[in-house]
Structure formats: C-alpha cells, structure tokens
Short mmCIF file of C-alpha atoms in Angstrom, two decimals:
data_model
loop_
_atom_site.label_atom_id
_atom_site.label_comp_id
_atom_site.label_asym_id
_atom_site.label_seq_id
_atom_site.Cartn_x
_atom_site.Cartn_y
_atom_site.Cartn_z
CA UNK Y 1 -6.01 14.45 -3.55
CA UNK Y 2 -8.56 11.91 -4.04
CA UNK Y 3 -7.96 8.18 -5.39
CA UNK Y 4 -8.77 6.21 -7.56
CA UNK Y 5 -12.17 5.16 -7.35
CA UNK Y 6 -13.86 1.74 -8.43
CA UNK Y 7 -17.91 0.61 -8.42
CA UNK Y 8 -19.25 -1.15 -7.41
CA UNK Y 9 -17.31 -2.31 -4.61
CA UNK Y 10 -18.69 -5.76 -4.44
CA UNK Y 11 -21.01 -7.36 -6.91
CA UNK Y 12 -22.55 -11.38 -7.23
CA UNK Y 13 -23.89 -12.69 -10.31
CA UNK Y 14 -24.81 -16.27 -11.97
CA UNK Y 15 -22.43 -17.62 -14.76
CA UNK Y 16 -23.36 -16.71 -18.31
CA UNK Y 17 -24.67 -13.48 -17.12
CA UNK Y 18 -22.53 -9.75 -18.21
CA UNK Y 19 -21.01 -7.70 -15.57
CA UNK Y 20 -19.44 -4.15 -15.54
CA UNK Y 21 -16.92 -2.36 -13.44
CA UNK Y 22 -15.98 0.98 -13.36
CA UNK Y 23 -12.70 3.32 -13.04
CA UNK Y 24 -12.29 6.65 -12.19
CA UNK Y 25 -8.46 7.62 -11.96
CA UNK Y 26 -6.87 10.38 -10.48
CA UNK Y 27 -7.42 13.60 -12.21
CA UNK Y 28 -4.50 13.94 -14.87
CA UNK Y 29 -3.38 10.70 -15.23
CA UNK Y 30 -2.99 9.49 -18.75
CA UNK Y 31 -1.99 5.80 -17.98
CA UNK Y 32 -5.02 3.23 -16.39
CA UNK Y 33 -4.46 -0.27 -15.53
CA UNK Y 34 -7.06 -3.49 -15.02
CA UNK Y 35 -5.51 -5.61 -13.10
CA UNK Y 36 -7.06 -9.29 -12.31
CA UNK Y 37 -6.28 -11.10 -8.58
CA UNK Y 38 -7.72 -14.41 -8.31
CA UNK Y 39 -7.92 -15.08 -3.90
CA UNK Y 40 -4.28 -16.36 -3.11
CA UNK Y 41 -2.47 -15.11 -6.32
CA UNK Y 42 -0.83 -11.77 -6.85
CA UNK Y 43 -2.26 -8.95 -9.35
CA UNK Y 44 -2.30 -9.72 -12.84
CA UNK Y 45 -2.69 -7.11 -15.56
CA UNK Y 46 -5.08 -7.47 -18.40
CA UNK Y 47 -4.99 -4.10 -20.22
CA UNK Y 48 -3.24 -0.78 -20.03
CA UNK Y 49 -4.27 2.43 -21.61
CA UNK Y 50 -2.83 5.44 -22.09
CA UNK Y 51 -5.13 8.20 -22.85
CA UNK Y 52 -7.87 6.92 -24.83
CA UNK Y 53 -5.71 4.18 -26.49
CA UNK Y 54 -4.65 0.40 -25.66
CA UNK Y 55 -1.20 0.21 -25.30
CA UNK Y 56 -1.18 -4.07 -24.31
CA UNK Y 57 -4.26 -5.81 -23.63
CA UNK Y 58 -1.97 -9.12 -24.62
CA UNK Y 59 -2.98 -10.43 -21.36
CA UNK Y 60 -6.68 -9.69 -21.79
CA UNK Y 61 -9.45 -12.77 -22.72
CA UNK Y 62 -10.75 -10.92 -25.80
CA UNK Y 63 -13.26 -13.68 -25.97
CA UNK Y 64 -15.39 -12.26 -23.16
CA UNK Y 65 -13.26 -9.20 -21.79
CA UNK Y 66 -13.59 -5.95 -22.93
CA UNK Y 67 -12.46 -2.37 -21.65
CA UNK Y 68 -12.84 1.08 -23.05
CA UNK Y 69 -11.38 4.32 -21.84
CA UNK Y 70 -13.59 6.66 -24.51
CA UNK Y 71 -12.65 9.71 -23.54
CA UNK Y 72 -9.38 9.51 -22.03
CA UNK Y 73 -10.75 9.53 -18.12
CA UNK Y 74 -12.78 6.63 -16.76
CA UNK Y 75 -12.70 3.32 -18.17
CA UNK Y 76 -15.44 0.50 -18.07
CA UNK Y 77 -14.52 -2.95 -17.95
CA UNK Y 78 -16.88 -5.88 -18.91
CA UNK Y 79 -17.51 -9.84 -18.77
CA UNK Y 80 -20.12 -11.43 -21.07
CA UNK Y 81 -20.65 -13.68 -20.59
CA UNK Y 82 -19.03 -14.34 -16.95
CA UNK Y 83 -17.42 -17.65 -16.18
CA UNK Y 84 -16.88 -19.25 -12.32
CA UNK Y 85 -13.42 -19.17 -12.76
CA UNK Y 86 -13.92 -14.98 -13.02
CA UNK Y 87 -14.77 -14.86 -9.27
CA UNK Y 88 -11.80 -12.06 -8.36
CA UNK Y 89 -11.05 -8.84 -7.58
CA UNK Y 90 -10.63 -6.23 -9.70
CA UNK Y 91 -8.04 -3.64 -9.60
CA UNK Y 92 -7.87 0.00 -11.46
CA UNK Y 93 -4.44 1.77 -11.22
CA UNK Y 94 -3.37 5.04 -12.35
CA UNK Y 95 -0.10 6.79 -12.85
CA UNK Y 96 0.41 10.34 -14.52
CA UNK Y 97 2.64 8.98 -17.18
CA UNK Y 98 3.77 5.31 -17.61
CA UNK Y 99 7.20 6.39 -16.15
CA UNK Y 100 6.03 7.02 -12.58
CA UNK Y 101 4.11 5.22 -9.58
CA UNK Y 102 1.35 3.75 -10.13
CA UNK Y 103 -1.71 4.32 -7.76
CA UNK Y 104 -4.47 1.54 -7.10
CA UNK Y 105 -8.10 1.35 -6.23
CA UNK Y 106 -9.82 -0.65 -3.61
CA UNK Y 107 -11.08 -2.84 -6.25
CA UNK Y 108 -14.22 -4.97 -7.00
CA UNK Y 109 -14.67 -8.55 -5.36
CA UNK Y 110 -16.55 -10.40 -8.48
CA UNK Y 111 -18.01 -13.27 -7.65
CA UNK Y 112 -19.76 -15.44 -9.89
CA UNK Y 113 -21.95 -18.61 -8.91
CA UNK N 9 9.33 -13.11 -19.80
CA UNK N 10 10.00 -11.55 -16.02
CA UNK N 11 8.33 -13.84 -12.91
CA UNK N 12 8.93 -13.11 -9.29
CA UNK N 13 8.71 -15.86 -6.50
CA UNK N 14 7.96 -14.90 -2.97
CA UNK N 15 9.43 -17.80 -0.75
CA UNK N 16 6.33 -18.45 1.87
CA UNK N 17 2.81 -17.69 0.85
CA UNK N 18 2.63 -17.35 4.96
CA UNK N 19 5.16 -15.28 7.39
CA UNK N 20 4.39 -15.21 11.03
CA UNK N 21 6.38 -13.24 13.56
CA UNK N 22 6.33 -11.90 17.37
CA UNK N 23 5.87 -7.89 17.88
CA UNK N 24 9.31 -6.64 17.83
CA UNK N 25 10.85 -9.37 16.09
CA UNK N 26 13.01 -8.83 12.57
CA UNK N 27 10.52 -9.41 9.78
CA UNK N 28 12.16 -10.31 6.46
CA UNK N 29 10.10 -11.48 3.54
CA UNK N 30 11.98 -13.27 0.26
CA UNK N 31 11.29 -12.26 -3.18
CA UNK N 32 13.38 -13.63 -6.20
CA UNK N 33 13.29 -12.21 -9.78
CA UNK N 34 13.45 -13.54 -13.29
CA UNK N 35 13.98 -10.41 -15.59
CA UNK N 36 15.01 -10.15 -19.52
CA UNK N 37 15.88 -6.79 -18.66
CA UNK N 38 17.89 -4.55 -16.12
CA UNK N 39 14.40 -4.85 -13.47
CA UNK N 40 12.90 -2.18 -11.87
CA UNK N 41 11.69 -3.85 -8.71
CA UNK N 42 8.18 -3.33 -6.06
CA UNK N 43 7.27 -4.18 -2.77
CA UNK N 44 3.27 -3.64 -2.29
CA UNK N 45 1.37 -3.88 1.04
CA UNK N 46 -2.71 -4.86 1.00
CA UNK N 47 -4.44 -4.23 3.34
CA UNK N 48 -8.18 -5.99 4.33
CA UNK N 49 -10.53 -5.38 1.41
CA UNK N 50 -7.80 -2.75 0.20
CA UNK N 51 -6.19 -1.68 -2.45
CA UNK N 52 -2.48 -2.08 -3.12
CA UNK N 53 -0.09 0.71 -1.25
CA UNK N 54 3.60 1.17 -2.48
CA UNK N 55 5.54 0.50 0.27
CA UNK N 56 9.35 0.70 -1.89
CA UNK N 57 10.94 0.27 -4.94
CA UNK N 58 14.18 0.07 -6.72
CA UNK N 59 14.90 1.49 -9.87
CA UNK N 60 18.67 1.03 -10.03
CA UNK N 61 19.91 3.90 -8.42
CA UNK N 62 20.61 2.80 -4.55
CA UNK N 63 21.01 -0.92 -4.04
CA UNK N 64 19.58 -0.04 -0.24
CA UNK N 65 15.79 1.25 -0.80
CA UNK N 66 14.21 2.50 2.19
CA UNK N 67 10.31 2.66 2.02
CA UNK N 68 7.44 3.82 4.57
CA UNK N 69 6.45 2.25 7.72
CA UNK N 70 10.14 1.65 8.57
CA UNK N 71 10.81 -1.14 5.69
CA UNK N 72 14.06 -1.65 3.63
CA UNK N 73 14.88 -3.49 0.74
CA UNK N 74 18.07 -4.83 -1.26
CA UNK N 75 18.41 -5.45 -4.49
CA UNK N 76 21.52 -8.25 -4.87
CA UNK N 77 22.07 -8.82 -8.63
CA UNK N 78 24.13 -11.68 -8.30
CA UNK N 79 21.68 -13.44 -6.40
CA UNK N 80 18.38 -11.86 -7.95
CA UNK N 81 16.75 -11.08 -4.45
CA UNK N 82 15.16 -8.10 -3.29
CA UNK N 83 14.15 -9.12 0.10
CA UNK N 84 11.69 -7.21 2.13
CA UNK N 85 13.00 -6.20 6.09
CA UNK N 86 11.70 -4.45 9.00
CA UNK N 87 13.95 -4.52 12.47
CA UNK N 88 11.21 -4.59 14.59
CA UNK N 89 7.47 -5.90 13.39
CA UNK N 90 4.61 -3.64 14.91
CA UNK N 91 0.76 -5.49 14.90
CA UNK N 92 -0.16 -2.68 12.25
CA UNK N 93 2.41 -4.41 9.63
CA UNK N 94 -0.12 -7.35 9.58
CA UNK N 95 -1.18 -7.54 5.93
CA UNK N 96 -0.10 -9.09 2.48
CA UNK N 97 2.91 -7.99 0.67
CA UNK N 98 3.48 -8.40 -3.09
CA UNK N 99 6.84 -8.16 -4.97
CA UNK N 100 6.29 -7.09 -8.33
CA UNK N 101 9.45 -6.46 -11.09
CA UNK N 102 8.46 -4.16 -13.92
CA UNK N 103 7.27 -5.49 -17.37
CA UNK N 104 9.07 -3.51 -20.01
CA UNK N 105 7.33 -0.91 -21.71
CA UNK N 106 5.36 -0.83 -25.22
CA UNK N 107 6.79 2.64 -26.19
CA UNK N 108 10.47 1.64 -24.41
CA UNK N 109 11.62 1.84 -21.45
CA UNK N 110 10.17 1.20 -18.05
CA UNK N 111 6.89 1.06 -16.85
CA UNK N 112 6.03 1.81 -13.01
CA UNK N 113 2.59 0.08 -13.55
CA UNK N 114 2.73 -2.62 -15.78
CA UNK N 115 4.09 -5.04 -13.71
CA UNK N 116 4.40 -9.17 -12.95
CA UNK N 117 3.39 -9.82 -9.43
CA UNK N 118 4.95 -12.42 -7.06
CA UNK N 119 1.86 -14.68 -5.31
CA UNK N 120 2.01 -13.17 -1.93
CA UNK N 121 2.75 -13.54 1.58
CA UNK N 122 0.45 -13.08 4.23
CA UNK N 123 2.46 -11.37 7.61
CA UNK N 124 0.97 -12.54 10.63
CA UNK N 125 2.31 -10.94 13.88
CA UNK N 126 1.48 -12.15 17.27
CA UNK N 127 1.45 -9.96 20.50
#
C-alpha cells in the first residue's frame, strides 16, 4: 500500500516570496491533515479536511496560509507571502475516517531566508 | 484545551539498558493518548496508543505504555534499548472532534525527546 506522499521534499526561498506544498494521501482516505513542526517542537496542526471540506483550520494563519482539498484527494497548501519564522517542516497525514490512525508523510523542510 | 509535556527534550541510554520516556497530559476530556517515533528526515510512525480500553498498551518494536489516570502519565518503556530505537518520540493526546467524538489525527503534540543510545 503506498503512503502518503509530499513534494517537494525540500524547498528554500527568500521572505516575502509564495510557496506551495503538496499532498497526496492514501487512496480512500477521506480525512487529510497539515501539520506545522518548527526544529525542536512537536507537530502542530493547522487544518483538517474531510473530503473536500474544512472541518478546523482554527489553528491556521488565514493571513498568509491557505489549503484546498478541491476534489476530495490531494490537497495544496500555500504561504504568500512567506515569513522567516515559516522555516519548518511540513507534515500531510491521512486516516480513512477521523475515527482511526492517522498515517503521515515524510514532509517538506521549508526554509525561508 | 489538552497540552502534553514530555519531561527531557534529551534521553540517553546504554544498549540493553531500560528506556523509559515521561509524558504528562492535560485533557478536558476522557484522552485518547499517542506515542510517535521520527525517524531522520522521516515522517511520524505510530508506535502505540491508548484509547481507554487496556491501561497496559503494547506497541511495535517491543515498547509499552501506561496510562495512570490519577497521575495523568502515559510513560513510554522498552526493557532493553537496541541502537535502532535511536530517534525522536512524540506523545500526542487527542483533540476532540468537530463532528463529536474522538479524532485519531487531530492531535496536540508534546515537544519531543530525542533517544540517544550508546554501544
């Protein structure tokens, strides 16, 4: 069964510029996470979908953040414009329903300079 | 709100030795609890969880976890550390869920601790 997959895997860009990352879950699952880890802190989540539809993006800086999920499969998350304090990785997680384990990607290291 | 503190952001042990790693909870609800293993440039693997059935969770790679209500600890063990255990581990307790509930992903993540073991 394959994983969740994430592009790019690492990407470097200059403040003020836009970045997008990329989420492919695992076929059949209706629930996708973005999760935010700053080096030397744990995971923290900034949106959840299920389907095509935000169930909490309470957590998410709407300022400058935004995800979609258009079609109920991958999901697209974006920074414009990117601040230093961005520099992290970011993890996509997938579970079939909200009710059962989530699985995680191998995330992309953002850093911003 | 629900927080988790990991007691030592760094664990370091001798192969063979007993590796336990702390994790306390703060939950406004009965918790579902985590234990998470990363890997080098990896994504997060489940290693256990609790989700109120057996206080006693046993996980993969030979690692155990109890969940003590009275002393809101669900403290990560392994009797005998291996060099392949080397990683970071995350506790993570279970946000509740939008629709009601409990949610296996959305979750609040302790800070880490790094498991160093030494030949």
């Amino acid at each position: 069964e394959a994983g969740v997959a994430q592009s790019p895997r690492y990407k470097i860009i200059e403040k003020r510029q836009s970045v997008a990352f990329w989420c492919n879950p695992i076929s059949g699952h209706a629930t996708l996470y973005w999760y935010q880890q700053i080096l030397g802190q744990g995971p923290k989540l900034l949106i959840q979908f299920q389907n095509n539809g935000v169930v909490d993006d309470s957590q998410l800086p709407k300022d400058r953040f935004s995800a979609e999920r258009l079609k109920g499969v991958d999901s697209t998350l974006k920074i414009q414009p990117a601040k230093l304090e961005d520099s992290a990785v970011y993890l996509c997680a997938s579970s079939f329903v909200e009710n059962t384990e989530a699985f995680f990607g191998q995330g992309t290291r953002l850093t911003v300079v | 709100a629900q927080s988790v503190t990991q007691l030592g952001s760094h664990v370091s042990v001798s192969e063979g030795a007993l590796v336990l790693l702390r994790c306390n909870y703060s939950s406004s609800v009965p918790p579902y609890l985590f234990w998470y293993v990363q890997y080098p440039n990896q994504g997060l693997q489940l290693l256990l969880k609790y989700t109120s059935a057996a206080t006693l969770v046993k996980g993969i790679n030979g690692f155990e976890a109890e969940f003590k209500k009275s002393e809101t600890s669900f403290h990560l063990t392994k009797p005998s550390a291996h060099m392949s255990d080397a990683a970071e581990y995350f506790c993570a307790v279970s946000d509740p869920s939008n629709a009601g509930g409990t949610s296996y992903g959305k979750l609040t993540f302790g800070q880490g601790t790094i498991l160093t073991v030494h030949p």
